[in-house]
PDB file of C-alpha atoms and ligand atoms in Angstrom:
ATOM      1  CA  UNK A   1      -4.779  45.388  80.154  1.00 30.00           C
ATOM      2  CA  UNK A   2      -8.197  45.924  82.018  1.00 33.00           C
ATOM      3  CA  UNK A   3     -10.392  42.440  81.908  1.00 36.00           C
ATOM      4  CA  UNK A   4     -12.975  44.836  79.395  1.00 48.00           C
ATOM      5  CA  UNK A   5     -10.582  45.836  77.233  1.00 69.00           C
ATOM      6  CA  UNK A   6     -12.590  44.572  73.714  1.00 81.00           C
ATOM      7  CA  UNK A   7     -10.690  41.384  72.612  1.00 89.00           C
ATOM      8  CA  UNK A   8     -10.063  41.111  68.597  1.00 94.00           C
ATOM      9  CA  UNK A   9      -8.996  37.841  66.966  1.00 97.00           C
ATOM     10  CA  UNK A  10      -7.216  38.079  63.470  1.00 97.00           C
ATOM     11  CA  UNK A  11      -6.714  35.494  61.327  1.00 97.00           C
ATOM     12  CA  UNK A  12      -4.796  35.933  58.344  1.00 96.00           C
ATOM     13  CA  UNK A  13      -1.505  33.802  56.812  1.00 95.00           C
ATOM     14  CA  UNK A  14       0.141  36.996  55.763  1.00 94.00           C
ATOM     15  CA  UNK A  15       2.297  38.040  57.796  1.00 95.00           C
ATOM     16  CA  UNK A  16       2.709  41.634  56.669  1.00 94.00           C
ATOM     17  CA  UNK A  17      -1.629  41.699  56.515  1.00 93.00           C
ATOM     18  CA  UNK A  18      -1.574  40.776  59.564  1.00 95.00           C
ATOM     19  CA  UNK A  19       0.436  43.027  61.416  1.00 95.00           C
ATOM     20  CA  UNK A  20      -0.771  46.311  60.248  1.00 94.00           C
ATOM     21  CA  UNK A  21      -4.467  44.947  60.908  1.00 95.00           C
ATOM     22  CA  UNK A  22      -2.837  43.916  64.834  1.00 95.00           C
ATOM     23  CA  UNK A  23      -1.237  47.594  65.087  1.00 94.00           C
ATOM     24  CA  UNK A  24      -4.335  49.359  64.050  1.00 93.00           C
ATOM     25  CA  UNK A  25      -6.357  47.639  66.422  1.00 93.00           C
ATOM     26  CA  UNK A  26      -4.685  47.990  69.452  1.00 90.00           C
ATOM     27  CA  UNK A  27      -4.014  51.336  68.878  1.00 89.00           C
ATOM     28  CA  UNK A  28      -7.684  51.472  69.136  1.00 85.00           C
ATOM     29  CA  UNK A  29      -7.243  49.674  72.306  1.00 82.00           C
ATOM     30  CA  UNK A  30      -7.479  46.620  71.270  1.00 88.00           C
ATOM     31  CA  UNK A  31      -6.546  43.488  73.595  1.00 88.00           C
ATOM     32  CA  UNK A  32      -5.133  41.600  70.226  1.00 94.00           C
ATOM     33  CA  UNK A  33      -4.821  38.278  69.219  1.00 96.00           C
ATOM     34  CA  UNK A  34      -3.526  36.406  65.879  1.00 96.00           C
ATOM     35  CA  UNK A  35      -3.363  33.160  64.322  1.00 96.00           C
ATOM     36  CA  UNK A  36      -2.047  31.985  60.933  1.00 95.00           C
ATOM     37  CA  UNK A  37      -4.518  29.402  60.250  1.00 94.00           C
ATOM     38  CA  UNK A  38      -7.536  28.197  60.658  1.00 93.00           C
ATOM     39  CA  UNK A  39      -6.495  25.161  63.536  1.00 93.00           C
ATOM     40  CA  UNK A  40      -4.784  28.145  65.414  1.00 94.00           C
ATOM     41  CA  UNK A  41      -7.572  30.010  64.928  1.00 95.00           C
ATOM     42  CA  UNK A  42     -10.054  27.397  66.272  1.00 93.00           C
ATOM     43  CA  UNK A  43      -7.717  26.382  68.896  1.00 92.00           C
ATOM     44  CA  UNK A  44      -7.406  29.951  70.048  1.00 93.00           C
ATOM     45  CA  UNK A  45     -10.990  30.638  69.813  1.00 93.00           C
ATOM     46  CA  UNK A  46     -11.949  27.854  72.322  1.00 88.00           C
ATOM     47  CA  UNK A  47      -9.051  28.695  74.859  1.00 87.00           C
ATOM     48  CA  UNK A  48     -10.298  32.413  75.130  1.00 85.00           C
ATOM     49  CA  UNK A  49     -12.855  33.535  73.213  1.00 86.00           C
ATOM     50  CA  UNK A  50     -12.608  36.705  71.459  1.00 91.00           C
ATOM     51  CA  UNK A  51     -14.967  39.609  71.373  1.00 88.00           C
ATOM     52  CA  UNK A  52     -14.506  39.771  67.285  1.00 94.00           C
ATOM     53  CA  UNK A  53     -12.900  37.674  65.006  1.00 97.00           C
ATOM     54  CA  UNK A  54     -11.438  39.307  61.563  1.00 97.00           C
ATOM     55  CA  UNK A  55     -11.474  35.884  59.656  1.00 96.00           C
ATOM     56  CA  UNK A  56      -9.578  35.916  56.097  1.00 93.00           C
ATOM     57  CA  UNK A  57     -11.315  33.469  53.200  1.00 89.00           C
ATOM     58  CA  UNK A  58      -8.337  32.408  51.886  1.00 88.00           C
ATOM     59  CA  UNK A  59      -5.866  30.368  54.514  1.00 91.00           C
ATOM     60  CA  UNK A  60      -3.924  27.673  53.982  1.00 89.00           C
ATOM     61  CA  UNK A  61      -5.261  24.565  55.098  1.00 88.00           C
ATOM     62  CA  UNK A  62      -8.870  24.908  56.448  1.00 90.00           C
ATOM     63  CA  UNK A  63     -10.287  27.673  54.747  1.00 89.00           C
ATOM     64  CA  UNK A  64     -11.621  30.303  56.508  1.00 91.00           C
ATOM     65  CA  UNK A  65     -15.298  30.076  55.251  1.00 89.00           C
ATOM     66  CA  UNK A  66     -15.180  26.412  56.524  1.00 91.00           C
ATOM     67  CA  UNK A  67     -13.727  28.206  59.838  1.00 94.00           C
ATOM     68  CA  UNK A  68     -16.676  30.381  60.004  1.00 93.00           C
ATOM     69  CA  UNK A  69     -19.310  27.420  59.229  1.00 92.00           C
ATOM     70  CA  UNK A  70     -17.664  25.582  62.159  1.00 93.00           C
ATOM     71  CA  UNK A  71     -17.540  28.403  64.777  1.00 92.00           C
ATOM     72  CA  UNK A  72     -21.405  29.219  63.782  1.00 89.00           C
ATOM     73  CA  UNK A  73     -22.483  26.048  64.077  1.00 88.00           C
ATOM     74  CA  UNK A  74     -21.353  25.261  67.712  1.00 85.00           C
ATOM     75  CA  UNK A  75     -23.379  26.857  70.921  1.00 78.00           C
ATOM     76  CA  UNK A  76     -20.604  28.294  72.567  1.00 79.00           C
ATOM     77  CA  UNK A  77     -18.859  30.149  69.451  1.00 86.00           C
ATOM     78  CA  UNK A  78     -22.020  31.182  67.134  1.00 84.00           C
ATOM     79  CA  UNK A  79     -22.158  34.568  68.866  1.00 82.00           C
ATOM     80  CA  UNK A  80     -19.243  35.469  68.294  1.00 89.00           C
ATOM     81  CA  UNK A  81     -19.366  38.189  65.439  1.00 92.00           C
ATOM     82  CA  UNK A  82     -17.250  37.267  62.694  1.00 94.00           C
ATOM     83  CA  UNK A  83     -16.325  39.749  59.712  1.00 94.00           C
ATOM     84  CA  UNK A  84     -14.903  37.873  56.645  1.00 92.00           C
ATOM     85  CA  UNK A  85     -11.883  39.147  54.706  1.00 91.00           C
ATOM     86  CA  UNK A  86     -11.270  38.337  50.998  1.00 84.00           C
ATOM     87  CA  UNK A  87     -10.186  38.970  47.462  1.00 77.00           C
ATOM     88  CA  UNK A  88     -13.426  37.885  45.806  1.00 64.00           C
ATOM     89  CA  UNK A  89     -15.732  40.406  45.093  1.00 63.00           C
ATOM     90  CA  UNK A  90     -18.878  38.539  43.291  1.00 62.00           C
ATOM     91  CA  UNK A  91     -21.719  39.079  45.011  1.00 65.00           C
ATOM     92  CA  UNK A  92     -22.669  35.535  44.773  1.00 69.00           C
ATOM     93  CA  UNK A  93     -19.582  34.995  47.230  1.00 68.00           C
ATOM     94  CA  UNK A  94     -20.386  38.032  49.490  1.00 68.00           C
ATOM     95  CA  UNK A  95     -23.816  35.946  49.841  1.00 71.00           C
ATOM     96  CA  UNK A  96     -22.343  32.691  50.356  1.00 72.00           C
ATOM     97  CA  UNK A  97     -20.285  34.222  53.077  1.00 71.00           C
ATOM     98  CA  UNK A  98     -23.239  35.476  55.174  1.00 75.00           C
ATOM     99  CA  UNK A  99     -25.123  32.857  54.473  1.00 76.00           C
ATOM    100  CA  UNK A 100     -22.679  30.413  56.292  1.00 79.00           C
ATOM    101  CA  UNK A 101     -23.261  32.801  58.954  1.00 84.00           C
ATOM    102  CA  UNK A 102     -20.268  35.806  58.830  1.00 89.00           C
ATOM    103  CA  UNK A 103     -21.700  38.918  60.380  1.00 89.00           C
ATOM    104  CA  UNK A 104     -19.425  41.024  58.022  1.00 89.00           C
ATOM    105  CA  UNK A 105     -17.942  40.878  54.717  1.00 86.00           C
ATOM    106  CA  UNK A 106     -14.820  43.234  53.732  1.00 88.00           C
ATOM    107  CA  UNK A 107     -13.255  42.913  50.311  1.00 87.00           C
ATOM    108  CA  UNK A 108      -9.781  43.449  49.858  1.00 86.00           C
ATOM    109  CA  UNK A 109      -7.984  45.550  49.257  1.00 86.00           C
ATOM    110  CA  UNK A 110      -9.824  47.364  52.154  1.00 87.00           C
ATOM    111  CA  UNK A 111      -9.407  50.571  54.275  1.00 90.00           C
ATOM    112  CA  UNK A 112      -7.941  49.957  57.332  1.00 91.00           C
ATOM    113  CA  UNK A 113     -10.390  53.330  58.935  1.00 90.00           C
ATOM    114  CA  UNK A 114     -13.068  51.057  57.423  1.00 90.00           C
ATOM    115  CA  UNK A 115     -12.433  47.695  58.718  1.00 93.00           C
ATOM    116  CA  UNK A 116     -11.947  49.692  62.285  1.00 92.00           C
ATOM    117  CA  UNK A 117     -15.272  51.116  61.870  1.00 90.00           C
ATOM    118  CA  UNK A 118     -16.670  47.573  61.252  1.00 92.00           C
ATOM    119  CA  UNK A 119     -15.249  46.303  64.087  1.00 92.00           C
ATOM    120  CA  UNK A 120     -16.606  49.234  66.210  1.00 87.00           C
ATOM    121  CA  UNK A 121     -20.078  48.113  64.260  1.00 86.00           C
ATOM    122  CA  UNK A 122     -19.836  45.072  65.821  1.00 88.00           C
ATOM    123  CA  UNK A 123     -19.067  45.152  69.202  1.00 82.00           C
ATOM    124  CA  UNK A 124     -21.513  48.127  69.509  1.00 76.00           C
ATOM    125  CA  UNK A 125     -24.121  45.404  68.606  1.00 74.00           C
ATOM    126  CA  UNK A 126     -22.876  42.814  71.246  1.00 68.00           C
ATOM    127  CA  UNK A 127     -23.100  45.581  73.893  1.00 58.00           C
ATOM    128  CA  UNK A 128     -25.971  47.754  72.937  1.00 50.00           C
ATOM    129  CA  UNK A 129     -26.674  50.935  75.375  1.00 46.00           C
ATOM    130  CA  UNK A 130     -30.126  49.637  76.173  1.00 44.00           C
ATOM    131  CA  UNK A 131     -28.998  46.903  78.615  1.00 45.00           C
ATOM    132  CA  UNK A 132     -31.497  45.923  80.880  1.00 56.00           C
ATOM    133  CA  UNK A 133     -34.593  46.023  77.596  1.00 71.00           C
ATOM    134  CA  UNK A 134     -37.113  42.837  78.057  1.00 83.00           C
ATOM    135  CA  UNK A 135     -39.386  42.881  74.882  1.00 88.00           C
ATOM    136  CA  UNK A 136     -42.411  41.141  74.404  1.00 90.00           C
ATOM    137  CA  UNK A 137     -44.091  40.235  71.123  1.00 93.00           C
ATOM    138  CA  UNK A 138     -46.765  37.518  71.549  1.00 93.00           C
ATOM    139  CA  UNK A 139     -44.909  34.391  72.215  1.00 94.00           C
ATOM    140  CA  UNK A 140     -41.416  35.372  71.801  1.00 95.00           C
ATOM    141  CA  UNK A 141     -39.730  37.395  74.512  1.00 94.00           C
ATOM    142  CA  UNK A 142     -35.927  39.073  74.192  1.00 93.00           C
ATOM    143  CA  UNK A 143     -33.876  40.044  77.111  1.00 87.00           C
ATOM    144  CA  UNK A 144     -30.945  42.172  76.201  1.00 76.00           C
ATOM    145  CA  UNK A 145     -29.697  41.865  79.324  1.00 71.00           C
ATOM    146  CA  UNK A 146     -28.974  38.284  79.269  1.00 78.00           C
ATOM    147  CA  UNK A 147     -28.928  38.005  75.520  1.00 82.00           C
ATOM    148  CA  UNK A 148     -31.899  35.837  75.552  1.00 89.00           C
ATOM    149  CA  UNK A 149     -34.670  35.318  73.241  1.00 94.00           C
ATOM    150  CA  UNK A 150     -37.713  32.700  73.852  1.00 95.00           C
ATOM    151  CA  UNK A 151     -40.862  31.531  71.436  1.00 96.00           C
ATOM    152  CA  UNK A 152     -42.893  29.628  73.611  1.00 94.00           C
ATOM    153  CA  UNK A 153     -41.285  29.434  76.196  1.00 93.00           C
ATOM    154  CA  UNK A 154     -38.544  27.361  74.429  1.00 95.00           C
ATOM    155  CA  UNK A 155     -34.980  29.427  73.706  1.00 95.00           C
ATOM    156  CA  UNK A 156     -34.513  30.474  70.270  1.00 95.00           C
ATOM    157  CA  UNK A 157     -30.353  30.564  69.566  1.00 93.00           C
ATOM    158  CA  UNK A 158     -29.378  33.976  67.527  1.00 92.00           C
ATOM    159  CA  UNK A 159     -26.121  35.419  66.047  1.00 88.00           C
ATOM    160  CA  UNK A 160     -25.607  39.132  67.082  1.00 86.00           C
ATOM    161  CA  UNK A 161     -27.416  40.717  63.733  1.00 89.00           C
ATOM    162  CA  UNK A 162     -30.258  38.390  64.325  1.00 93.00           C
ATOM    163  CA  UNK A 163     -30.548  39.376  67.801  1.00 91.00           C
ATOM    164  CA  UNK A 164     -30.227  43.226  66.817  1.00 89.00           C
ATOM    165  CA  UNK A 165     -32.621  42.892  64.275  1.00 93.00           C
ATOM    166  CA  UNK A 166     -35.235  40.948  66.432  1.00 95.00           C
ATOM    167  CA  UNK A 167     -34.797  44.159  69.338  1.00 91.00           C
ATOM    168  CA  UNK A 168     -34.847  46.318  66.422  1.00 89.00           C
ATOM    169  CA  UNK A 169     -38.421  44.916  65.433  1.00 93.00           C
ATOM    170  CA  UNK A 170     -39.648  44.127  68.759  1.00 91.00           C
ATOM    171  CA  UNK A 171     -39.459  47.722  69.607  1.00 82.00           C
ATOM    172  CA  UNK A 172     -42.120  48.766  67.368  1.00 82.00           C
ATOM    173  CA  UNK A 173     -44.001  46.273  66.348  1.00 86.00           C
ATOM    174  CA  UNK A 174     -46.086  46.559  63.039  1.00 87.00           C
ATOM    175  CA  UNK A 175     -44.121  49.614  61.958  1.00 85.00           C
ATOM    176  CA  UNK A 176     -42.884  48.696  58.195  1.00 89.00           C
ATOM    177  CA  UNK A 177     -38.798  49.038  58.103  1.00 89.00           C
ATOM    178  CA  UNK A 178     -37.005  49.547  54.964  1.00 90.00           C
ATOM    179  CA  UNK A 179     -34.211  47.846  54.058  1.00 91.00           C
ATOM    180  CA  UNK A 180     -32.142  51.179  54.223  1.00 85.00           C
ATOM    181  CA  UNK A 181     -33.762  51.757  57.606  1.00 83.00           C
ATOM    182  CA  UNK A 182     -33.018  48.642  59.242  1.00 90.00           C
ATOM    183  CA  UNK A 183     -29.268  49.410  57.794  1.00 86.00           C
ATOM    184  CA  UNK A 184     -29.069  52.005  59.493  1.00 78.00           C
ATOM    185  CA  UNK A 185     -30.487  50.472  62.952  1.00 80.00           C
ATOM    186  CA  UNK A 186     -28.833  47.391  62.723  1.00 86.00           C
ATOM    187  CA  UNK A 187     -25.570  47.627  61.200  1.00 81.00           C
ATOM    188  CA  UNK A 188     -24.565  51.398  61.109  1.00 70.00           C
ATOM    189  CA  UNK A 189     -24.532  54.360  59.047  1.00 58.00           C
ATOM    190  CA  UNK A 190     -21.252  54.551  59.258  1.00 57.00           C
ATOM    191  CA  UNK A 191     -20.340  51.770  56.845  1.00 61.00           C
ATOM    192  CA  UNK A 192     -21.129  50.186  54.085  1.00 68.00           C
ATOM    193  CA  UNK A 193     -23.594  47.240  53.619  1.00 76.00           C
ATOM    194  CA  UNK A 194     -25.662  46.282  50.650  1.00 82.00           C
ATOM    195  CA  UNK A 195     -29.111  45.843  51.053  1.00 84.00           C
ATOM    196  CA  UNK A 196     -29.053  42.506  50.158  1.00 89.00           C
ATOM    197  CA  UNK A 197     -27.453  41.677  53.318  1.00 89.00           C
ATOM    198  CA  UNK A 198     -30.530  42.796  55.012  1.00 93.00           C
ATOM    199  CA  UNK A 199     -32.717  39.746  53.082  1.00 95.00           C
ATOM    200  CA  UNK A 200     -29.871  37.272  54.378  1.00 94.00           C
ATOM    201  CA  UNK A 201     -30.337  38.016  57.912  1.00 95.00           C
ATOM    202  CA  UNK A 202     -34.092  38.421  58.130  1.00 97.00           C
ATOM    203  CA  UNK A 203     -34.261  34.756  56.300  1.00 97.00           C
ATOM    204  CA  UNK A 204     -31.960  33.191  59.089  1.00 96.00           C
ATOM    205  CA  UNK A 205     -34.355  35.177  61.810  1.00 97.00           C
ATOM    206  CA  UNK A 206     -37.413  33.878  60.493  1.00 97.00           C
ATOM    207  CA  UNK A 207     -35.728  30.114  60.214  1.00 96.00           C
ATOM    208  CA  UNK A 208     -34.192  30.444  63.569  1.00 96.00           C
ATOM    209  CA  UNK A 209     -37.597  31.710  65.238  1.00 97.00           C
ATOM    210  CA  UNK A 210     -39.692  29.187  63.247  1.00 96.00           C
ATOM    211  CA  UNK A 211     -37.062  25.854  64.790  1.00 93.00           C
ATOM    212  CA  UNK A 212     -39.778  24.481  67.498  1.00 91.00           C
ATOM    213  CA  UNK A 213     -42.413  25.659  65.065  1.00 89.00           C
ATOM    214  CA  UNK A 214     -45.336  28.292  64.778  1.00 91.00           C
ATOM    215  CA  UNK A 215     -45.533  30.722  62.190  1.00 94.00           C
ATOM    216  CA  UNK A 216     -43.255  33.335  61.006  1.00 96.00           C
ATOM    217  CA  UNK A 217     -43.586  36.582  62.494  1.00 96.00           C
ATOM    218  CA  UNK A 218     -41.687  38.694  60.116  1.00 97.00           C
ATOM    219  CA  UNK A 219     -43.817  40.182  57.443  1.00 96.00           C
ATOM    220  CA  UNK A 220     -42.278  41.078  54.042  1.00 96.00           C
ATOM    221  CA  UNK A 221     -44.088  44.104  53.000  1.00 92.00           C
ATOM    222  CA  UNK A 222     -44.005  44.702  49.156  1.00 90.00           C
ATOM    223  CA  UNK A 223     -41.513  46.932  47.880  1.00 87.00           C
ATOM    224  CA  UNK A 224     -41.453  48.590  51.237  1.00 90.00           C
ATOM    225  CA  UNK A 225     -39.515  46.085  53.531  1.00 93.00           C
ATOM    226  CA  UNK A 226     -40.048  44.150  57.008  1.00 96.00           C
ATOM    227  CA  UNK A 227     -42.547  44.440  59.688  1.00 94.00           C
ATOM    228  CA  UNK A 228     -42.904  42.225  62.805  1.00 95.00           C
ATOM    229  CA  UNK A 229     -46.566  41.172  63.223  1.00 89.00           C
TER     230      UNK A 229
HETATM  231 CA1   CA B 301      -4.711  34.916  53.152  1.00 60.90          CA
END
């Protein structure tokens, strides 16, 4: 396979679950890899890092939510998007999982055309078409070439939704979002997201943009939604 074939990781202990989600993707042309657990999975993950990892909730052994806390809370894995499969369908779990940091949240039993889509949500957000963009916004500054965002000079670490949302908000600054408008921006009208999710990510923005201090940028605009400055 080409070195840019998009690289998916799935990890999921059933073995039937697992296959059909490995055939679907590389008939989408896929470069595929699987694990049954979450030490595979880690292991895997730090051998050759995947573009997108399809991380089940319920594995035997480590569980894949304390998978997902663990690859978002090391440097060299946290940008890795990671789109969380399970059986629970509370929305106090679906909230739990993105706030450990999962970029996506499917709830089985899902549509395979679905999941696909997500994934395509996903990588579309690692490799956006407007490579090349340095934004400026007072003191913080975002290079989507390099994936690099700075407050102060200092580097400010973000997961891909962050990072979308940030470019998202950098490119018009002031201009008052709604939470169905930044869906559609950041994650893509093609799938379903609840506008909840949208709260999650601009509370781990702000947090991550406040670390070395300074105020928060992101304005929450009654009943309207978010604005940057
Ligand atoms: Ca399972």
């Amino acid at each position: 396979m080409p070195a840019s074939q998009p690289s998916v990781l799935v990890v999921e202990d059933e073995a039937a679950q697992r296959e059909v989600l490995a055939y679907n993707l590389q008939a989408e042309g896929y470069d595929v890899a699987r694990a049954e657990s979450g030490d595979d999975a880690l292991l895997l993950v730090e051998e050759a890092p995947p573009d997108v990892i399809i991380l089940d909730w319920m594995l035997p052994g480590v569980s894949g939510i304390e998978i997902c806390r663990r690859l978002k809370s090391r440097t060299e894995t946290r940008s890795i998007p990671v789109i969380m499969l399970t059986a629970r369908s509370e929305e106090g779990d679906r909230v739990r999982g993105l706030e450990i940091g999962a970029d996506d949240y499917v709830v089985k039993p899902y549509s395979v055309a679905e999941l696909m889509a997500r994934v395509r949500t996903q990588l579309r957000r690692i490799r956006p078409t407007t490579v090349g963009m340095r934004l400026e916004f007072e003191d913080i500054v975002l290079d989507s070439e390099t994936y690099k965002v700075t407050r102060n000079k200092r580097p400010i670490k973000l997961g891909p939704t962050e990072f979308r949302l940030l470019a998202t908000f950098m490119d018009k600054p002031g201009r008052v979002w709604s939470r169905e408008q930044l869906l559609d921006r950041v994650w893509g009208r093609d799938i379903y997201v609840d506008t909840r999710t949208v709260d999650v990510h601009v509370g781990r923005l702000r947090k991550a943009l406040c670390k070395h201090g300074g105020t928060n940028p992101v304005r929450t605009v009654r009943s309207a939604g978010y604005a940057l400055g």
